[in-house]
Short mmCIF file of C-alpha atoms in Angstrom, two decimals:
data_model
loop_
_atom_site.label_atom_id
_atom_site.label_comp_id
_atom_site.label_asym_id
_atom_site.label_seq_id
_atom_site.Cartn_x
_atom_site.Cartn_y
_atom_site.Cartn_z
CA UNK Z 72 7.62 5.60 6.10
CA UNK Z 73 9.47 6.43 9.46
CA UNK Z 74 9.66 2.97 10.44
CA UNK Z 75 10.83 1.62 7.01
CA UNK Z 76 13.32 3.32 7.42
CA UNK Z 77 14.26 2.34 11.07
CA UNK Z 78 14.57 -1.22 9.13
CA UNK Z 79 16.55 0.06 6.44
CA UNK Z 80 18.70 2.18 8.07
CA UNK Z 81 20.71 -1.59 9.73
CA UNK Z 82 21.71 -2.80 6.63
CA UNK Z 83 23.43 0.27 6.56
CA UNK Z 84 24.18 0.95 10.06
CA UNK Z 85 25.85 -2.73 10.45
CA UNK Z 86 28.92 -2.27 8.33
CA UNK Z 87 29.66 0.66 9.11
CA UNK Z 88 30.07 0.39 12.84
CA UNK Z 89 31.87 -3.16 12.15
CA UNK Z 90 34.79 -1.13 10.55
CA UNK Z 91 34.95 1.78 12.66
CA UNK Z 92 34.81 0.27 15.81
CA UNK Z 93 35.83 -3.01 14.85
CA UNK Z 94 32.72 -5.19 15.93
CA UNK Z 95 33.27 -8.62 15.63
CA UNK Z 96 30.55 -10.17 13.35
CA UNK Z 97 28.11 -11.53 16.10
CA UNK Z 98 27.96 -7.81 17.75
CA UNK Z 99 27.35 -6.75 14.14
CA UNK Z 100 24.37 -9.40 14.13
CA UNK Z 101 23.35 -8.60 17.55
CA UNK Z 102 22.47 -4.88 16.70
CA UNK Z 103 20.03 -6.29 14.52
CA UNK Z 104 18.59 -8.56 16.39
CA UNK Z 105 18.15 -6.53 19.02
CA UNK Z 106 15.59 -3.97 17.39
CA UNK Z 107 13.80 -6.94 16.17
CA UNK Z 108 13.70 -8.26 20.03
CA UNK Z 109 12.06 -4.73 20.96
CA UNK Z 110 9.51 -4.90 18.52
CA UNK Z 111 8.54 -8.58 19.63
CA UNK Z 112 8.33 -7.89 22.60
CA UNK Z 113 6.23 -4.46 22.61
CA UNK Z 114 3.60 -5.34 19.80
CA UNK Z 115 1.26 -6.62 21.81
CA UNK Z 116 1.85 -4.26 24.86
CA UNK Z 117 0.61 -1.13 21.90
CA UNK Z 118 -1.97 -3.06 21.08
CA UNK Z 119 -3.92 -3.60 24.31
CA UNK Z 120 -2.95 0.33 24.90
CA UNK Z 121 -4.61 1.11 22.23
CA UNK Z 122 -7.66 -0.88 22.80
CA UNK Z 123 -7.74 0.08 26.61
CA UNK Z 124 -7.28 4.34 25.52
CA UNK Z 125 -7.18 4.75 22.44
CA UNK Z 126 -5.76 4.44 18.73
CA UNK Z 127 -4.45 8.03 18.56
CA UNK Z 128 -3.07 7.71 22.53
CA UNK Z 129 -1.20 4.30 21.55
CA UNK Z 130 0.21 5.85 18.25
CA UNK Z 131 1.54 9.03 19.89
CA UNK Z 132 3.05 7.47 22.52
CA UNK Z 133 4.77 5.10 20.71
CA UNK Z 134 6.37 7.96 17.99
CA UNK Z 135 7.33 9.90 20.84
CA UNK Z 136 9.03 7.13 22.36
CA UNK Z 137 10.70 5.75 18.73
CA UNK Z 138 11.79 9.71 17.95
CA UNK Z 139 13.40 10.72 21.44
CA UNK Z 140 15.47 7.01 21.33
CA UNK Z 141 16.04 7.30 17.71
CA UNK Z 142 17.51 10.73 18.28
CA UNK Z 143 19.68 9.76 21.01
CA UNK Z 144 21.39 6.69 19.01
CA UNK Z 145 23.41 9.40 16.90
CA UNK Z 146 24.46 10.44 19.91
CA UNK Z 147 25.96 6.65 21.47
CA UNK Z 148 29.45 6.53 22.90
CA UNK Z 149 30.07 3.25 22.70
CA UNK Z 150 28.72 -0.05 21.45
CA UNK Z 151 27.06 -1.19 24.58
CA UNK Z 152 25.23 2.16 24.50
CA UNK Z 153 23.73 1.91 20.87
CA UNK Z 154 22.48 -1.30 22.09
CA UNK Z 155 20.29 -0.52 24.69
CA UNK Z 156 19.29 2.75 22.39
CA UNK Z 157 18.22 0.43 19.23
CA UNK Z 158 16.54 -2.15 21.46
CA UNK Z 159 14.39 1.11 22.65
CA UNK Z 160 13.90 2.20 19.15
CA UNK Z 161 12.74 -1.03 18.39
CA UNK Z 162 10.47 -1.26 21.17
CA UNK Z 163 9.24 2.17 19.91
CA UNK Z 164 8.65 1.15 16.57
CA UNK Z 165 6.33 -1.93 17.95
CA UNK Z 166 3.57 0.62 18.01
CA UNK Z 167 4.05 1.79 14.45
CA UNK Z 168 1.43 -0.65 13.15
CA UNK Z 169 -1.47 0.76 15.53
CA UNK Z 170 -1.55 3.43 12.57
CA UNK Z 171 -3.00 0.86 10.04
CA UNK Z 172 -5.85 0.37 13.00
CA UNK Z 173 -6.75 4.04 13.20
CA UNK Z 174 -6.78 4.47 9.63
CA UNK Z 175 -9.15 1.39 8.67
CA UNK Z 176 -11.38 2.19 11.10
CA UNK Z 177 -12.09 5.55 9.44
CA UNK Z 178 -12.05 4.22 5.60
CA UNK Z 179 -15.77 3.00 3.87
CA UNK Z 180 -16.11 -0.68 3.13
CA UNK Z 181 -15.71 -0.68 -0.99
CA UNK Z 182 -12.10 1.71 -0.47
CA UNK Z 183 -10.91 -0.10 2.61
CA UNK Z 184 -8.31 -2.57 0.76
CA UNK Z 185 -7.28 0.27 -1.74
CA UNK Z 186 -6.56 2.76 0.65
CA UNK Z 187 -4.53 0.37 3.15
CA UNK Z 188 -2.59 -1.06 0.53
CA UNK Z 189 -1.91 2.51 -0.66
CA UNK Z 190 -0.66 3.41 2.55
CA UNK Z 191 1.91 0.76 2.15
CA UNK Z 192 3.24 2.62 -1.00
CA UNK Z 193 4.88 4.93 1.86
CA UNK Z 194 7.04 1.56 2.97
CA UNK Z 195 8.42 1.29 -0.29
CA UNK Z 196 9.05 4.84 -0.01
CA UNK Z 197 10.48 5.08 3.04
CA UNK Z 198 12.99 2.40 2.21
CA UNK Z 199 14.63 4.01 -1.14
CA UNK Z 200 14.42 7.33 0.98
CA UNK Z 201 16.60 6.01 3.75
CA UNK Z 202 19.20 4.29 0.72
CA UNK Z 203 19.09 7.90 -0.99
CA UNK Z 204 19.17 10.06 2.47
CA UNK Z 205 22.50 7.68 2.97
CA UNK Z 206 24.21 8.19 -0.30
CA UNK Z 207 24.52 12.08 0.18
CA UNK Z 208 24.69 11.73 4.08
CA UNK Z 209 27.38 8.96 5.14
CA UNK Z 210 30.65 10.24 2.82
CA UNK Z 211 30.17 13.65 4.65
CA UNK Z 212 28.52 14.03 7.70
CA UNK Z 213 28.61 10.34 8.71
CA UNK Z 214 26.38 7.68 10.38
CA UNK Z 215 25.15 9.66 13.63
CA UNK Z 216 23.27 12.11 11.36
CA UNK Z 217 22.09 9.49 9.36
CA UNK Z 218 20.66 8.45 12.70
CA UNK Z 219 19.40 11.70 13.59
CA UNK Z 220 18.01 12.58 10.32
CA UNK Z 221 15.97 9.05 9.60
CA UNK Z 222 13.68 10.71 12.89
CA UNK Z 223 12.70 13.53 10.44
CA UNK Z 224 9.83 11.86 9.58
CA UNK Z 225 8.39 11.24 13.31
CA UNK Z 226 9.38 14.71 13.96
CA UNK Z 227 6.82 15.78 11.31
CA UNK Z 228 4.17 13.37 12.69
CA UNK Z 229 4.88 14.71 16.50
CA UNK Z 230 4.05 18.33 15.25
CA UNK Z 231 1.09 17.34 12.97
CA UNK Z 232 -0.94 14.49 14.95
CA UNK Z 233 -2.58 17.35 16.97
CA UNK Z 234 -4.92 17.68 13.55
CA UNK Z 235 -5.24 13.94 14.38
CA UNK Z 236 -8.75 12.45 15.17
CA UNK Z 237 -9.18 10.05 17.90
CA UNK Z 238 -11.36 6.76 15.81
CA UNK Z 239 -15.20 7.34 16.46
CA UNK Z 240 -15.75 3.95 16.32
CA UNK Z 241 -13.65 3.41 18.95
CA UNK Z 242 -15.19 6.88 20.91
CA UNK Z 243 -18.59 4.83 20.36
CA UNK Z 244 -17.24 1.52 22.26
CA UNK Z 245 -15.64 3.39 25.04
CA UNK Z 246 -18.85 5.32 25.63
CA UNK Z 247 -17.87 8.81 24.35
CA UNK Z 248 -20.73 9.72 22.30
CA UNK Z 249 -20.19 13.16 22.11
CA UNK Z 250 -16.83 12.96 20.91
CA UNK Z 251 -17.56 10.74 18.11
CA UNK Z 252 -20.49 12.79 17.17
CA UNK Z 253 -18.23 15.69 16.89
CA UNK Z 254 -15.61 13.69 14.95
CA UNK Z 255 -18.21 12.63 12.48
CA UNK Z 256 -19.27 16.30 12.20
CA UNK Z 257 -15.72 17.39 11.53
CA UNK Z 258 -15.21 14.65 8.40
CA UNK Z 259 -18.67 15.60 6.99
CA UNK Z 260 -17.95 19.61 6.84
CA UNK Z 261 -14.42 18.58 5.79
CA UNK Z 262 -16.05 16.51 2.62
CA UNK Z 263 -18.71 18.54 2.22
CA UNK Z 264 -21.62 16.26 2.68
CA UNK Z 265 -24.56 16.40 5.30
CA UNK Z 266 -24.63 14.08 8.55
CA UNK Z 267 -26.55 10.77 8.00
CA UNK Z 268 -29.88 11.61 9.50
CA UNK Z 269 -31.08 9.36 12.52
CA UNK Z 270 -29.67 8.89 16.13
CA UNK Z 271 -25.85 7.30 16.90
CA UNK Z 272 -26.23 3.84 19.08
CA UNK Z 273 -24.13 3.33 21.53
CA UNK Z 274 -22.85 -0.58 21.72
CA UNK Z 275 -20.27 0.64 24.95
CA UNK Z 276 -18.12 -2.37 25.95
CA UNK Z 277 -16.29 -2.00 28.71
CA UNK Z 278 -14.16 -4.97 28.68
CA UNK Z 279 -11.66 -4.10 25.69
CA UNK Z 280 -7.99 -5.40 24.72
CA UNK Z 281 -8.13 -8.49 26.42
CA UNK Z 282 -6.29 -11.51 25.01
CA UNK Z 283 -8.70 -14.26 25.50
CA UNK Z 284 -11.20 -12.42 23.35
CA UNK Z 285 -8.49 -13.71 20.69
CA UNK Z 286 -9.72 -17.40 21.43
CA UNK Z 287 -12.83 -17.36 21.46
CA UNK Z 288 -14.56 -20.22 19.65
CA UNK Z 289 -15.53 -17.64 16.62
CA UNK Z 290 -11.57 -16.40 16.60
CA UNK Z 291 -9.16 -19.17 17.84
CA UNK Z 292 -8.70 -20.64 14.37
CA UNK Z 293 -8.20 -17.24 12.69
CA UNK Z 294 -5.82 -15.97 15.61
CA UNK Z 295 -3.35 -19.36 15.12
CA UNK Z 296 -3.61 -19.15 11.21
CA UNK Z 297 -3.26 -15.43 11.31
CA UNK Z 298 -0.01 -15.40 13.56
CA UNK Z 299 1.52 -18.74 11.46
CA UNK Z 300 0.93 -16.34 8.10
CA UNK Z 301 2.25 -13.30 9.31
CA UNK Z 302 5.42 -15.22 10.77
CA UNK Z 303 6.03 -16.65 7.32
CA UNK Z 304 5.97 -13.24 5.66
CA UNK Z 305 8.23 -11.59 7.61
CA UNK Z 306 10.55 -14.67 8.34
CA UNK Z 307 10.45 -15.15 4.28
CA UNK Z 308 10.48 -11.23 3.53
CA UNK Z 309 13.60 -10.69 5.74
CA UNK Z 310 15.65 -13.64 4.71
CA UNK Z 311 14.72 -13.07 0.96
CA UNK Z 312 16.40 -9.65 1.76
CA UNK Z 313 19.53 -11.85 3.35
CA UNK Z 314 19.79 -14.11 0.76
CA UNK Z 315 19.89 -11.01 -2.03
CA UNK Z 316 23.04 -9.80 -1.10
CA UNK Z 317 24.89 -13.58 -1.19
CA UNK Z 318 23.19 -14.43 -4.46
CA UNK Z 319 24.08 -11.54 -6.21
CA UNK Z 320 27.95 -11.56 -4.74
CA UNK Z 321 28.16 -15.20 -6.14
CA UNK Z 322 25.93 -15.08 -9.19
CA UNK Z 323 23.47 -17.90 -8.95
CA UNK Z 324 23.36 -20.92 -6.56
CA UNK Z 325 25.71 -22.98 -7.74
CA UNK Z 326 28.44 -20.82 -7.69
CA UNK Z 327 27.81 -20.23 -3.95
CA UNK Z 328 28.21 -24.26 -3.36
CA UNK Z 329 31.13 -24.27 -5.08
CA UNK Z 330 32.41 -20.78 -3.17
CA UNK Z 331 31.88 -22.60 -0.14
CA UNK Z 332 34.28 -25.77 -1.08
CA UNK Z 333 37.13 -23.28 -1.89
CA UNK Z 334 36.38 -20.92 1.12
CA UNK Z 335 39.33 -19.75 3.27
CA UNK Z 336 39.84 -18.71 6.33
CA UNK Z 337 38.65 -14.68 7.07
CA UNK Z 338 39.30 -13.04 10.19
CA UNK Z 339 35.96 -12.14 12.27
CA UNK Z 340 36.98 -8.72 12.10
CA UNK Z 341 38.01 -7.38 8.67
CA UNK Z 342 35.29 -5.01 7.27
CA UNK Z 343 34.03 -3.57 4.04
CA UNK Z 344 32.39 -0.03 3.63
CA UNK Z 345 29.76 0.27 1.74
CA UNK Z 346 30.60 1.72 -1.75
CA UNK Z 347 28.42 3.33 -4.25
CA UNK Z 348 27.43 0.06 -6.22
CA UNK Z 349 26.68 -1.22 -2.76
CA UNK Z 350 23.94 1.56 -2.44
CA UNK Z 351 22.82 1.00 -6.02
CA UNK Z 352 22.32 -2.35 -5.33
CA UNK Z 353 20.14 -1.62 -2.39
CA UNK Z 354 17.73 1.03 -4.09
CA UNK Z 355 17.51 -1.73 -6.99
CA UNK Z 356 16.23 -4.42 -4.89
CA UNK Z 357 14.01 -1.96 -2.65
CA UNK Z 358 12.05 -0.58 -6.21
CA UNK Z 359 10.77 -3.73 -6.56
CA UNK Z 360 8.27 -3.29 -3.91
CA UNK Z 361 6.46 -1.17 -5.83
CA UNK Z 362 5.32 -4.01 -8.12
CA UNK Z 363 4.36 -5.69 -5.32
CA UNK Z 364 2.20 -2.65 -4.44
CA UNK Z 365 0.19 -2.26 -7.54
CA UNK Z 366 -0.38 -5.98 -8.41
CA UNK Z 367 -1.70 -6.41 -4.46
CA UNK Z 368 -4.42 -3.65 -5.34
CA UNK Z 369 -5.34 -5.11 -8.43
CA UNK Z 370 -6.33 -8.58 -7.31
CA UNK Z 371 -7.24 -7.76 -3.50
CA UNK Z 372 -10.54 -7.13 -4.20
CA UNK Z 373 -11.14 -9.08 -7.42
CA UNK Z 374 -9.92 -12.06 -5.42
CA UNK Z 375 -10.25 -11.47 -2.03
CA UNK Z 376 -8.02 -11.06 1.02
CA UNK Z 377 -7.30 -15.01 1.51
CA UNK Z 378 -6.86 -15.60 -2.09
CA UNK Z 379 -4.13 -13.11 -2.48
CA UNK Z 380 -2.32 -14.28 0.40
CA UNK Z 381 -2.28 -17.19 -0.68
CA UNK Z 382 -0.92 -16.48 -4.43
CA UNK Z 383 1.29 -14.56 -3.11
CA UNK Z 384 2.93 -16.88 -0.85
CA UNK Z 385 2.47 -19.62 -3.92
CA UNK Z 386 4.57 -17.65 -6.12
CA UNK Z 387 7.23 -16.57 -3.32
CA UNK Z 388 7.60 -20.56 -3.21
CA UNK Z 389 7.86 -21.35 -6.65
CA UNK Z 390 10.42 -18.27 -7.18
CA UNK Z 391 12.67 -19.53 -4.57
CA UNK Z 392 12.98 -23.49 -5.77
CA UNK Z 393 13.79 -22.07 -9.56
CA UNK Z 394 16.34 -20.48 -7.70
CA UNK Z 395 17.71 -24.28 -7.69
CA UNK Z 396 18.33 -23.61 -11.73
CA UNK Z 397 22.15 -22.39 -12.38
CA UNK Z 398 20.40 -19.63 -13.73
CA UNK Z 399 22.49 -16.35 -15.08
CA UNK Z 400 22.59 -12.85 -12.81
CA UNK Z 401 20.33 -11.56 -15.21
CA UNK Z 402 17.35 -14.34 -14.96
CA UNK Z 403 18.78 -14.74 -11.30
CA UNK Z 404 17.67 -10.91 -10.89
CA UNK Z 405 13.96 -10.85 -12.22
CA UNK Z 406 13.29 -14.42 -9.97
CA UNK Z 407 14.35 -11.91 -6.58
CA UNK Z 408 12.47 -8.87 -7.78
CA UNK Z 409 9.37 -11.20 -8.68
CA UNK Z 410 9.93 -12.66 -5.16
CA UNK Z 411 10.20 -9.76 -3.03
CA UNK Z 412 7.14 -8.06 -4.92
CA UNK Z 413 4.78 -10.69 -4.05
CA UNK Z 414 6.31 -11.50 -0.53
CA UNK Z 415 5.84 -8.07 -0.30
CA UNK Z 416 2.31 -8.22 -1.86
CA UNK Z 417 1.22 -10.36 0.61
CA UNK Z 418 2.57 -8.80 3.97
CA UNK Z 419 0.18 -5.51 3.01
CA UNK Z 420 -2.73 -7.98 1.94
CA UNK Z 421 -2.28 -9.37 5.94
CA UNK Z 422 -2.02 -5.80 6.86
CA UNK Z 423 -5.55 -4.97 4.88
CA UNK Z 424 -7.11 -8.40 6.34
CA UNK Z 425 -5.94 -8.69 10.25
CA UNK Z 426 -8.14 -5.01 10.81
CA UNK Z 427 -11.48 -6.30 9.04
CA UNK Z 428 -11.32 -9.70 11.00
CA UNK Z 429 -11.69 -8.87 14.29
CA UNK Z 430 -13.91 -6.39 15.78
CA UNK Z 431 -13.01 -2.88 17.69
CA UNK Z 432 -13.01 -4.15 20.97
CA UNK Z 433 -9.53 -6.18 19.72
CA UNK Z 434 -8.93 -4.83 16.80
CA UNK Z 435 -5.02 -3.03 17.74
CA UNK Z 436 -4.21 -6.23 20.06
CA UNK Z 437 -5.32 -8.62 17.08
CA UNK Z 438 -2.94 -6.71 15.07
CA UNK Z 439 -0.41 -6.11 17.87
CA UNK Z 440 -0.14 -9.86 18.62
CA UNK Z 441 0.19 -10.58 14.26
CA UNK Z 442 3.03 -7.78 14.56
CA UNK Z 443 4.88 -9.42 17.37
CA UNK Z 444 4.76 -13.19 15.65
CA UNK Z 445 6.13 -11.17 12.27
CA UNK Z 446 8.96 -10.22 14.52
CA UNK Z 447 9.40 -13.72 15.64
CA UNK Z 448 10.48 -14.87 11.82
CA UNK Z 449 12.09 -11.74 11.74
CA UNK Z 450 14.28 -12.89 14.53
CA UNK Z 451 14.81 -16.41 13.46
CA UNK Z 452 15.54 -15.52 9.51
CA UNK Z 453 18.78 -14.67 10.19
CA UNK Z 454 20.34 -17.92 11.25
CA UNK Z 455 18.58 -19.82 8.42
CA UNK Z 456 19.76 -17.15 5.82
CA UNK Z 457 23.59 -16.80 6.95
CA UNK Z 458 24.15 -19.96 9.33
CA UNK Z 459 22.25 -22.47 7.08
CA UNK Z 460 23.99 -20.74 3.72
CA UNK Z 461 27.10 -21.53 5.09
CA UNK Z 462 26.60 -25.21 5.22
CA UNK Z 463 23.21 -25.66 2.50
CA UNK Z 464 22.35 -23.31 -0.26
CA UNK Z 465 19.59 -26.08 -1.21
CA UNK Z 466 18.70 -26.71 1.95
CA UNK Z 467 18.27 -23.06 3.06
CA UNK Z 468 15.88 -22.25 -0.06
CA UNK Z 469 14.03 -25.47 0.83
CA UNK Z 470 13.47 -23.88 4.17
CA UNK Z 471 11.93 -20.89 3.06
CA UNK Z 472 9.94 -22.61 -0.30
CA UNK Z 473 8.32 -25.07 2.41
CA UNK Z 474 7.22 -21.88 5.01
CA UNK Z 475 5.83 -19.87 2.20
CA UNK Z 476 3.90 -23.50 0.96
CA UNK Z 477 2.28 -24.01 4.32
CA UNK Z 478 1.50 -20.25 4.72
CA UNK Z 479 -0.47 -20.83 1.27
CA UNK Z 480 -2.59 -23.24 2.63
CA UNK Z 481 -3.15 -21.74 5.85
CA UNK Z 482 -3.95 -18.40 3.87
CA UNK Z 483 -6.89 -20.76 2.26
CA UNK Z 484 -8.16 -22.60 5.64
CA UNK Z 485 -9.05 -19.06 7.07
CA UNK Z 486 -12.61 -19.32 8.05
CA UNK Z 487 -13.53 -15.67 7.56
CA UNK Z 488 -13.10 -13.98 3.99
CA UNK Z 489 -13.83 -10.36 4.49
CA UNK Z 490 -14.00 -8.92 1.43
CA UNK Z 491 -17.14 -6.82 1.02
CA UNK Z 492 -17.46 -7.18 4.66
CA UNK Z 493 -18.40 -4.27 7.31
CA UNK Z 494 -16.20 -3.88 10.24
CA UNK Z 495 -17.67 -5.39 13.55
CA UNK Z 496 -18.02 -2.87 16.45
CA UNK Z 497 -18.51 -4.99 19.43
CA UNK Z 498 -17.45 -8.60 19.95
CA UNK Z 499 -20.55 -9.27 21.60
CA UNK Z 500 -22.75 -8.55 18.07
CA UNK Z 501 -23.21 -10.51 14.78
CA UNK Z 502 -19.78 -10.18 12.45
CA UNK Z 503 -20.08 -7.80 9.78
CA UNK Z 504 -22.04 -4.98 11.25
CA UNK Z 505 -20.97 -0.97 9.44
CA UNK Z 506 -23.37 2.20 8.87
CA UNK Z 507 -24.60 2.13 5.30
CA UNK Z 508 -26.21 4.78 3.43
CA UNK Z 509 -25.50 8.45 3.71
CA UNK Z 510 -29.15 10.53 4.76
CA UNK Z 511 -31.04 7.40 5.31
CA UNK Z 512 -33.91 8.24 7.11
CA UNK Z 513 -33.35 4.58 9.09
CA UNK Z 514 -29.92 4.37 10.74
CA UNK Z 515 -30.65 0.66 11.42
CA UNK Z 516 -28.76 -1.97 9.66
CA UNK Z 517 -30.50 -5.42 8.91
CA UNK Z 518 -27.78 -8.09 9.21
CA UNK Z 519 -27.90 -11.29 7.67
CA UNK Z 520 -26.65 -14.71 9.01
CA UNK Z 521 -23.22 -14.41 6.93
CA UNK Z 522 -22.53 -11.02 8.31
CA UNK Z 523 -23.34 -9.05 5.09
CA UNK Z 524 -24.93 -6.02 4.82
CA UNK Z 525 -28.60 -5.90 2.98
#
């Protein structure tokens, strides 16, 4: 939720600050850019943190770091100064996705997928409460409390991730026996249920985080595909949230080619605020995530992980070359909402697949290193959904129709499918290795050549 908001809170931020202290449109750009350049470049750096010490270490740190930065951007002088403070929020907010490892690592095989994906929900959430939070909050008390008050929600976590538990399957890898024994303790009293009866093994391995486990022969194909797929979804997820704005200003594509013929000349720095059927808009466009949401978790595990991805990316595509049609605001509407919620769909069916792939020795830097390519197309989106507009409509929805194509396919070449998979502990062991059974007299698992449990 907090960092959905972190995201939602610049296409707010960005007009606002162009008018009041007349930013030319590049420095408007820039501030955007820039959080998206912190993320990139810290993704990976969580991830091997939170390999090396920890899920629960990496994620606190990280929130501490995005809250005391996010904080201080209210409080920004001058441009140059909220700058540097968004490219630290950004950097921050790199870590945010660490919290998808922690939680999967806790969740049983059969709710794994429906638990992640419902986790998402808070995105969605987090999005139309940042467009809400700014209705009531900008007319009064302005954009540095909107700052300040977007932290609320790391605040909360700061105060209640000392309940937090550190993941016992990670505990078991590091060596810590005790301290998973006592977090498995804590989540049977807290369910009720007696302790599976037989002794914990320990697989310890020492050697955790480290980026050529990534390319190994049994991972460099998944580790290329993976980062090429979750590129595509955010560099078609961000520009689809570009492009919304444009279309909807212009009415359908063809009114935008003809817009440009008759364009004049603008000056660089005349501004808009946002007005209320700006903010309308926004919360219009964010609601259809939730779509996205509930269709994900009804074919996810009917279909599998690579399946989904792949529709999802299918009907993204096929969305965005109707979008050809001189089709009316109305029809022009349901294509973007149908868009978005399977764009959507398929950036939290990544987010339920990248943890069950690899095992818990790279789990977070798998994931880190997915996150930081996302930010990549994040990065890039922007010049094909503003620079490219300007000269092609076509050509710009050809762009992102093509991506979306090729992500299909490379959704399908994926080696490993792991629905109804177990998670694997040590990167050393067979794939597909998770206690089963609750008071089995035999903690052993037998494990079959495909990595299923019998």
């Amino acid at each position: 939720m907090a960092d959905a908001m972190e995201m939602m809170i610049l296409s707010i931020l960005a007009p606002q600050l162009h008018c009041e202290w007349r930013l030319p449109s590049w420095q408007v750009a820039l501030l955007t850019s820039v959080v998206f350049v912190g993320m990139m470049c810290s993704s990976t750096l969580w991830g091997n943190i939170s390999d090396q010490y920890g899920r629960k270490t990496g994620l606190k740190i990280s929130v501490f770091w995005t809250l005391y930065y996010g904080i201080l951007s209210g409080f920004a002088p001058v441009y140059s100064w909220i700058l540097v403070l968004r490219g630290l929020v950004g950097f921050g907010i790199g870590g945010v996705p660490q919290s998808v490892t922690l939680y999967a690592e806790f969740l049983p095989m059969k709710a794994r997928a429906k638990c992640i994906l419902l986790i998402e929900v808070f995105w969605a959430i987090g999005t139309v409460f940042e467009v809400l939070l700014a209705v009531f909050v900008m007319p009064t008390l302005g954009w540095r409390w909107l700052l300040i008050l977007s932290a609320v929600p790391l605040l909360l976590f700061t105060i209640l991730c000392f309940w937090l538990p550190e993941s016992a399957r990670y505990d078991v890898l590091s060596g810590n026996q005790e301290k998973a024994i006592a977090t498995l303790k804590r989540i049977a009293a807290e369910n009720g249920a007696p302790m599976p009866l037989g002794k914990l093994i320990i697989s310890r391995q020492e050697d955790r985080g480290k980026m050529r486990d990534l390319f190994t022969p049994q991972f460099r194909w998944t580790t290329l595909l993976l980062w090429f797929i979750w590129f595509s979804n955010a560099f078609s997820y961000y520009g689809l949230v570009l492009l919304t704005t444009e279309l909807f200003q212009a009415g359908d594509v063809c009114s935008i080619s003809s817009r440009r013929k008759a364009v004049k000349a603008k000056c660089s720095l005349a501004c808009e605020y946002l007005t209320e059927e700006d903010y309308t808009d926004l919360l219009w466009t964010t609601l259809s995530e939730f779509p996205g949401v509930l269709v994900t978790l009804w074919i996810i595990d009917r279909i599998g992980r690579k399946k989904t991805m792949a529709l999802s990316f299918f009907v993204f595509s096929f969305c965005s070359l109707l979008l050809f049609l001189c089709v009316g605001r109305n029809v022009l509407t349901v294509l973007l909402f149908i868009a978005r919620a399977f764009i959507s769909g398929g950036f939290q069916a990544a987010y339920v697949y990248t943890p069950e792939v690899y095992p818990t020795a790279t789990r977070a830097l798998g994931l880190g290193t997915c996150s930081g390519m996302a930010r990549v197309g994040a990065l890039i989106t922007p010049f094909i959904a503003q620079v490219m507009l300007e000269s092609s409509v076509y050509l710009t929805l050809v762009v992102y129709s093509g991506c979306c194509l090729l992500a299909a396919l490379a959704s399908c070449f994926l080696p490993i499918e792991t629905k109804g998979r177990g998670l694997q502990e040590s990167s050393h062991r067979e794939w597909g290795q998770e206690m089963v059974g609750r008071g089995s007299h035999n903690m052993g698992v037998t494990r079959s050549n495909s990595g299923s449990q019998e």
